XYZ file of C-alpha atoms in Angstrom:
389
model
C -35.715 -2.738 9.160
C -35.022 -0.401 12.073
C -31.317 -0.263 12.825
C -31.750 1.948 15.884
C -34.015 -0.404 17.828
C -32.591 -2.199 20.897
C -31.319 -5.726 20.395
C -33.914 -7.138 22.780
C -36.270 -6.661 19.843
C -34.493 -9.576 18.152
C -34.969 -12.114 20.937
C -37.812 -14.499 21.575
C -39.900 -15.501 18.602
C -38.453 -13.042 16.077
C -37.212 -14.260 12.678
C -33.598 -13.761 13.733
C -34.056 -15.954 16.793
C -35.368 -18.765 14.586
C -32.236 -18.430 12.444
C -29.838 -18.737 15.392
C -29.517 -15.229 16.863
C -28.231 -15.410 20.453
C -26.723 -13.320 23.248
C -23.156 -13.770 22.013
C -24.134 -12.365 18.637
C -25.870 -9.473 20.380
C -22.604 -8.617 22.133
C -20.624 -8.939 18.897
C -23.082 -6.665 17.127
C -23.043 -3.815 19.650
C -20.492 -1.737 17.718
C -22.556 -2.044 14.532
C -25.746 -1.154 16.390
C -24.092 2.031 17.625
C -23.340 2.890 13.987
C -27.018 2.598 13.067
C -26.730 -0.770 11.322
C -29.133 -3.704 11.652
C -28.366 -7.437 12.017
C -29.271 -10.030 9.402
C -28.358 -13.557 8.373
C -27.451 -14.412 4.785
C -29.885 -16.973 3.378
C -28.631 -17.149 -0.224
C -26.110 -15.280 -2.382
C -26.583 -14.010 -5.921
C -24.395 -11.871 -8.143
C -24.321 -8.467 -6.480
C -27.259 -9.297 -4.194
C -28.034 -11.600 -1.320
C -31.210 -12.754 0.342
C -31.118 -12.052 4.063
C -33.473 -12.418 6.986
C -33.814 -9.489 9.396
C -35.869 -8.744 12.482
C -38.625 -7.594 10.122
C -38.431 -10.642 7.852
C -36.672 -11.481 4.573
C -35.302 -8.763 2.273
C -32.808 -8.363 -0.558
C -29.522 -6.607 0.193
C -26.833 -5.227 -2.096
C -23.371 -6.744 -1.631
C -20.638 -4.327 -2.734
C -17.692 -6.126 -4.282
C -15.030 -3.495 -3.733
C -12.526 -4.325 -0.997
C -13.031 -8.110 -1.132
C -10.273 -9.468 -3.396
C -10.213 -12.772 -1.511
C -13.268 -14.971 -2.255
C -13.118 -16.342 1.298
C -13.963 -12.844 2.576
C -17.070 -12.575 0.373
C -20.547 -13.064 1.874
C -21.685 -16.677 2.089
C -24.806 -18.547 3.096
C -24.892 -18.677 6.890
C -22.990 -15.428 7.469
C -24.227 -12.938 10.031
C -24.129 -9.430 8.604
C -24.621 -5.771 9.451
C -26.951 -3.941 7.067
C -27.111 -0.256 6.292
C -30.862 0.466 6.079
C -32.308 1.501 2.732
C -33.682 4.969 2.153
C -36.969 3.554 0.861
C -38.966 0.335 1.217
C -36.903 -2.747 0.314
C -38.265 -5.587 -1.852
C -39.103 -8.591 0.312
C -38.939 -11.345 -2.293
C -36.076 -12.070 -4.710
C -37.869 -11.418 -7.999
C -35.825 -12.684 -10.980
C -35.523 -9.187 -12.446
C -34.257 -7.868 -9.108
C -31.622 -10.597 -8.841
C -30.386 -10.072 -12.403
C -30.228 -6.294 -12.004
C -28.169 -6.205 -8.834
C -26.345 -2.940 -9.417
C -29.521 -0.981 -10.085
C -31.235 -2.597 -7.096
C -29.210 -0.555 -4.646
C -30.936 2.552 -5.822
C -34.319 0.861 -5.676
C -34.700 0.583 -1.926
C -32.417 -2.340 -1.003
C -30.321 -2.140 2.169
C -26.572 -2.546 1.757
C -24.468 -5.236 3.408
C -21.952 -3.081 5.265
C -19.978 -5.713 7.223
C -19.809 -9.378 8.163
C -19.599 -10.518 11.768
C -16.645 -12.801 12.611
C -17.411 -16.374 11.576
C -17.574 -18.969 14.314
C -16.959 -21.730 11.767
C -16.503 -21.841 7.996
C -16.359 -24.740 5.547
C -13.610 -23.794 3.092
C -12.426 -25.940 0.219
C -9.709 -25.262 -2.321
C -11.040 -23.263 -5.241
C -11.187 -24.637 -8.774
C -8.852 -21.904 -10.088
C -5.075 -22.090 -9.921
C -4.613 -19.027 -7.713
C -4.660 -21.075 -4.465
C -7.635 -19.164 -3.094
C -10.349 -20.965 -1.178
C -14.116 -21.132 -1.573
C -16.442 -20.862 1.409
C -19.282 -23.384 1.158
C -21.129 -22.322 4.327
C -20.486 -20.185 7.393
C -21.398 -20.406 11.085
C -22.249 -24.097 10.840
C -22.698 -26.230 13.968
C -23.161 -29.684 12.406
C -21.936 -31.071 9.079
C -24.036 -33.992 7.841
C -21.844 -35.938 5.408
C -24.276 -37.816 3.167
C -23.133 -41.206 1.822
C -25.493 -43.100 -0.490
C -26.080 -46.805 0.055
C -27.319 -47.071 -3.540
C -23.692 -47.116 -4.715
C -20.552 -48.542 -3.166
C -19.385 -45.997 -0.549
C -15.868 -44.624 -1.026
C -13.828 -44.494 2.211
C -11.401 -42.040 0.600
C -14.156 -39.578 -0.295
C -15.634 -39.903 3.186
C -12.258 -39.147 4.796
C -11.834 -36.096 2.579
C -15.264 -34.714 3.508
C -14.658 -35.415 7.188
C -11.366 -33.495 7.052
C -13.208 -30.573 5.473
C -15.837 -30.708 8.227
C -13.363 -31.027 11.106
C -11.211 -28.196 9.738
C -14.260 -25.906 9.705
C -14.670 -26.213 13.464
C -18.113 -27.799 13.159
C -19.145 -31.278 14.355
C -19.374 -33.900 11.592
C -22.005 -36.642 11.426
C -21.982 -39.416 8.818
C -25.451 -40.119 7.389
C -25.820 -43.257 5.267
C -28.751 -42.462 2.968
C -30.988 -44.675 0.800
C -30.751 -47.576 3.245
C -33.812 -49.083 1.542
C -31.626 -49.724 -1.517
C -29.386 -52.190 0.368
C -29.790 -55.397 2.362
C -29.746 -55.049 6.167
C -26.428 -56.910 6.284
C -24.929 -54.473 3.771
C -26.195 -51.517 5.800
C -24.606 -52.927 8.950
C -21.331 -53.498 7.091
C -21.427 -49.954 5.684
C -22.024 -48.534 9.164
C -18.996 -50.476 10.455
C -16.817 -49.298 7.556
C -17.902 -45.689 8.068
C -17.192 -45.922 11.799
C -13.706 -47.234 11.007
C -13.106 -44.332 8.608
C -14.534 -41.807 11.080
C -13.286 -42.594 14.602
C -15.406 -40.901 17.249
C -17.969 -39.585 14.738
C -21.681 -40.430 14.949
C -22.750 -42.736 12.089
C -26.468 -43.136 11.372
C -28.413 -44.635 8.471
C -31.829 -43.827 7.089
C -34.234 -44.040 4.173
C -35.583 -40.538 3.673
C -38.213 -41.637 1.145
C -39.605 -44.345 3.434
C -39.095 -42.255 6.563
C -37.086 -44.972 8.283
C -34.378 -43.644 10.597
C -35.132 -39.961 9.913
C -35.946 -39.351 13.598
C -32.540 -40.805 14.540
C -30.837 -38.490 12.048
C -32.824 -35.510 13.310
C -31.755 -36.252 16.881
C -28.018 -35.981 16.115
C -28.237 -32.815 13.999
C -28.192 -29.620 16.044
C -27.974 -25.875 15.423
C -27.111 -24.790 11.893
C -26.812 -27.978 9.842
C -25.201 -28.248 6.404
C -25.645 -31.236 4.088
C -22.444 -32.195 2.225
C -21.872 -34.924 -0.305
C -21.689 -35.716 -4.023
C -24.600 -35.403 -6.447
C -26.972 -38.324 -6.025
C -26.204 -38.846 -2.345
C -29.779 -37.970 -1.396
C -29.029 -34.694 0.381
C -32.100 -32.820 -0.849
C -34.404 -35.783 -0.220
C -33.024 -36.041 3.304
C -33.411 -32.290 3.716
C -37.070 -32.461 2.715
C -37.634 -35.276 5.221
C -36.071 -33.168 7.971
C -38.084 -30.102 6.915
C -41.332 -32.075 6.694
C -42.087 -30.607 3.270
C -40.814 -30.829 -0.314
C -39.030 -27.458 -0.239
C -35.794 -28.638 -1.876
C -35.561 -29.787 -5.493
C -34.695 -33.455 -5.997
C -33.772 -35.536 -9.052
C -33.143 -39.065 -10.233
C -29.718 -40.719 -10.384
C -28.154 -42.974 -13.004
C -28.601 -46.686 -12.356
C -25.071 -47.486 -13.518
C -23.025 -45.525 -11.001
C -25.561 -43.919 -8.668
C -24.517 -40.407 -9.719
C -27.058 -37.644 -10.094
C -27.460 -34.232 -11.627
C -26.976 -31.001 -9.698
C -30.618 -30.535 -8.700
C -29.465 -28.131 -5.967
C -27.828 -25.238 -7.816
C -27.215 -22.856 -4.925
C -26.703 -22.895 -1.195
C -29.703 -21.710 0.791
C -30.638 -21.648 4.437
C -34.064 -22.868 5.655
C -35.411 -23.033 9.251
C -36.083 -26.529 10.616
C -39.477 -27.169 12.259
C -38.002 -28.371 15.544
C -35.411 -25.605 15.832
C -32.167 -24.910 14.056
C -31.631 -24.224 10.370
C -30.618 -26.326 7.367
C -28.240 -25.478 4.513
C -28.505 -27.655 1.419
C -25.522 -27.527 -0.928
C -24.949 -28.518 -4.569
C -23.266 -31.881 -5.064
C -19.482 -31.791 -4.728
C -17.744 -33.435 -7.675
C -14.342 -32.717 -6.180
C -13.244 -31.547 -2.755
C -9.816 -29.970 -2.636
C -8.319 -29.442 0.807
C -6.819 -26.050 1.639
C -4.299 -26.226 4.502
C -6.455 -28.696 6.472
C -3.785 -30.276 8.670
C -5.800 -30.002 11.881
C -8.897 -31.435 10.192
C -6.830 -34.351 8.878
C -5.331 -35.045 12.299
C -8.828 -35.329 13.745
C -10.084 -37.410 10.815
C -7.152 -39.797 11.198
C -7.065 -39.724 14.984
C -6.312 -43.464 15.029
C -3.157 -42.924 12.958
C -2.174 -39.924 15.080
C -2.536 -41.932 18.304
C -0.293 -44.648 16.896
C 2.243 -42.042 15.743
C 2.673 -40.857 19.325
C 4.187 -44.281 20.125
C 6.766 -44.163 17.320
C 10.430 -44.244 18.384
C 11.230 -40.986 16.588
C 9.212 -37.820 17.003
C 9.625 -36.899 13.319
C 8.785 -40.385 12.052
C 7.429 -40.286 8.477
C 5.918 -43.792 8.804
C 7.795 -44.966 5.718
C 10.586 -47.322 6.797
C 11.844 -46.001 10.129
C 12.697 -48.518 12.874
C 10.311 -48.542 15.799
C 7.413 -47.079 13.781
C 4.194 -47.929 15.617
C 2.084 -47.012 12.576
C 3.854 -49.487 10.293
C 3.681 -52.129 13.016
C -0.088 -51.671 13.176
C -0.325 -52.075 9.409
C 1.736 -55.274 9.576
C -0.460 -56.852 12.253
C -3.653 -55.724 10.409
C -4.895 -53.539 13.259
C -4.614 -50.554 10.881
C -5.703 -51.049 7.238
C -2.982 -50.187 4.738
C -5.588 -48.241 2.763
C -6.113 -46.047 5.808
C -2.415 -45.174 5.996
C -2.302 -44.511 2.245
C -5.256 -42.134 2.566
C -3.575 -40.334 5.455
C -0.348 -39.850 3.488
C -2.147 -38.697 0.339
C -4.333 -36.094 2.036
C -1.492 -34.799 4.226
C 0.648 -34.256 1.092
C -2.234 -32.494 -0.640
C -2.867 -30.223 2.331
C 0.817 -29.334 2.686
C 1.059 -28.570 -1.036
C -2.012 -26.299 -0.876
C -0.587 -24.495 2.162
C 2.713 -23.916 0.330
C 0.869 -22.527 -2.708
C -1.139 -20.201 -0.469
C 2.035 -18.949 1.237
C 3.636 -18.319 -2.168
C 0.570 -16.397 -3.343
C 0.563 -14.227 -0.224
C 4.256 -13.470 -0.666
C 3.636 -12.532 -4.300
C 0.729 -10.281 -3.328
C 2.837 -8.524 -0.670
C 5.651 -8.031 -3.192
C 3.156 -6.685 -5.723
C 1.837 -4.153 -3.207
C 5.384 -3.121 -2.314
C 6.255 -2.541 -5.968
C 3.049 -0.572 -6.522
C 3.900 1.719 -3.593
C 7.441 2.178 -4.922
C 6.113 3.117 -8.358
C 3.716 5.611 -6.806
C 6.499 7.153 -4.740
C 8.812 7.483 -7.776
C 6.020 9.134 -9.750
C 5.315 11.497 -6.871
C 9.013 12.526 -6.653
C 9.074 13.140 -10.424
C 6.022 15.394 -10.201
C 7.602 17.340 -7.333
C 10.813 17.768 -9.314
C 8.920 19.138 -12.311
C 7.140 21.594 -10.063
C 10.439 22.972 -8.706
C 11.866 23.311 -12.253
C 8.996 25.603 -13.128
């Protein structure tokens, strides 16, 4: 890895170009290049280490934890990074002993991840903890493929939640109905219509990855950096292997009773696609909490938002107000009541998460203020003792 080389070295057929390096990133990286750092893209993240691809190929890099109290600021699969070159030769494959001994790896020739470039997009869900912090699932994503299995009854509510997550990220969502061979053609057509109703303006495609049917159609609508999102058993890894043309991603069986599967994908990793672009497979999402996703919800429920613009009152809550165009649409069956219920539920959840986040930030600012005050009082005491002597 040669941090002082000109950026033209990274164009053309270099590894970085295959992973999405472009002229805009070159411009963004200029300040890091001047500091002697080298560009890389994060392929996978481990504890204290990450796998990255550089202009010279894949290497391991140390990821210092200090200074990143917010998990959203931590390195994530898909991030573009600036590396401080190692003093000696860096290991090029993530040997298990290297991954488990992250802290000692820094002294063993690994470069250090010095900075992250600004993210163009980021898929952020609410974290499982109660501290209102988010979790980044993938960064710098262009297309979010929301996988919905036809082997089980699709859930419109889950689809809407995943679409809101995708829209909020800034990426383009696509709904992919998988395992179409497990359903009758009439059921597939009905599922496509239901998905289109739950995802206005979003491409909806169906396929059978195992049989190969419809995979070319799916491939045609997925561009750039693609992430596969969906619950366990949705067929994400099988679809990923079909797109990659090889069995590179682990797959597993699902239960016959409910169509749910085990977490065969246990980490997020980034793999180049044969026809251009890159693919990020993700572990199955058992729950998807929204974190201040109002804009994503407005785009997911664009049909409700368009109706709301025709309400008599600008602050209409669509509950019982006179002249409410949304309620009128529900009454004449042009808008399903379930759709309005989903809109209300997710909007409440997003607003609640935003309020929790604001409260946490206020508490953190107050904590920092108190810490500074304590330090100042201690400093004045020490000065006073010095004068008494």
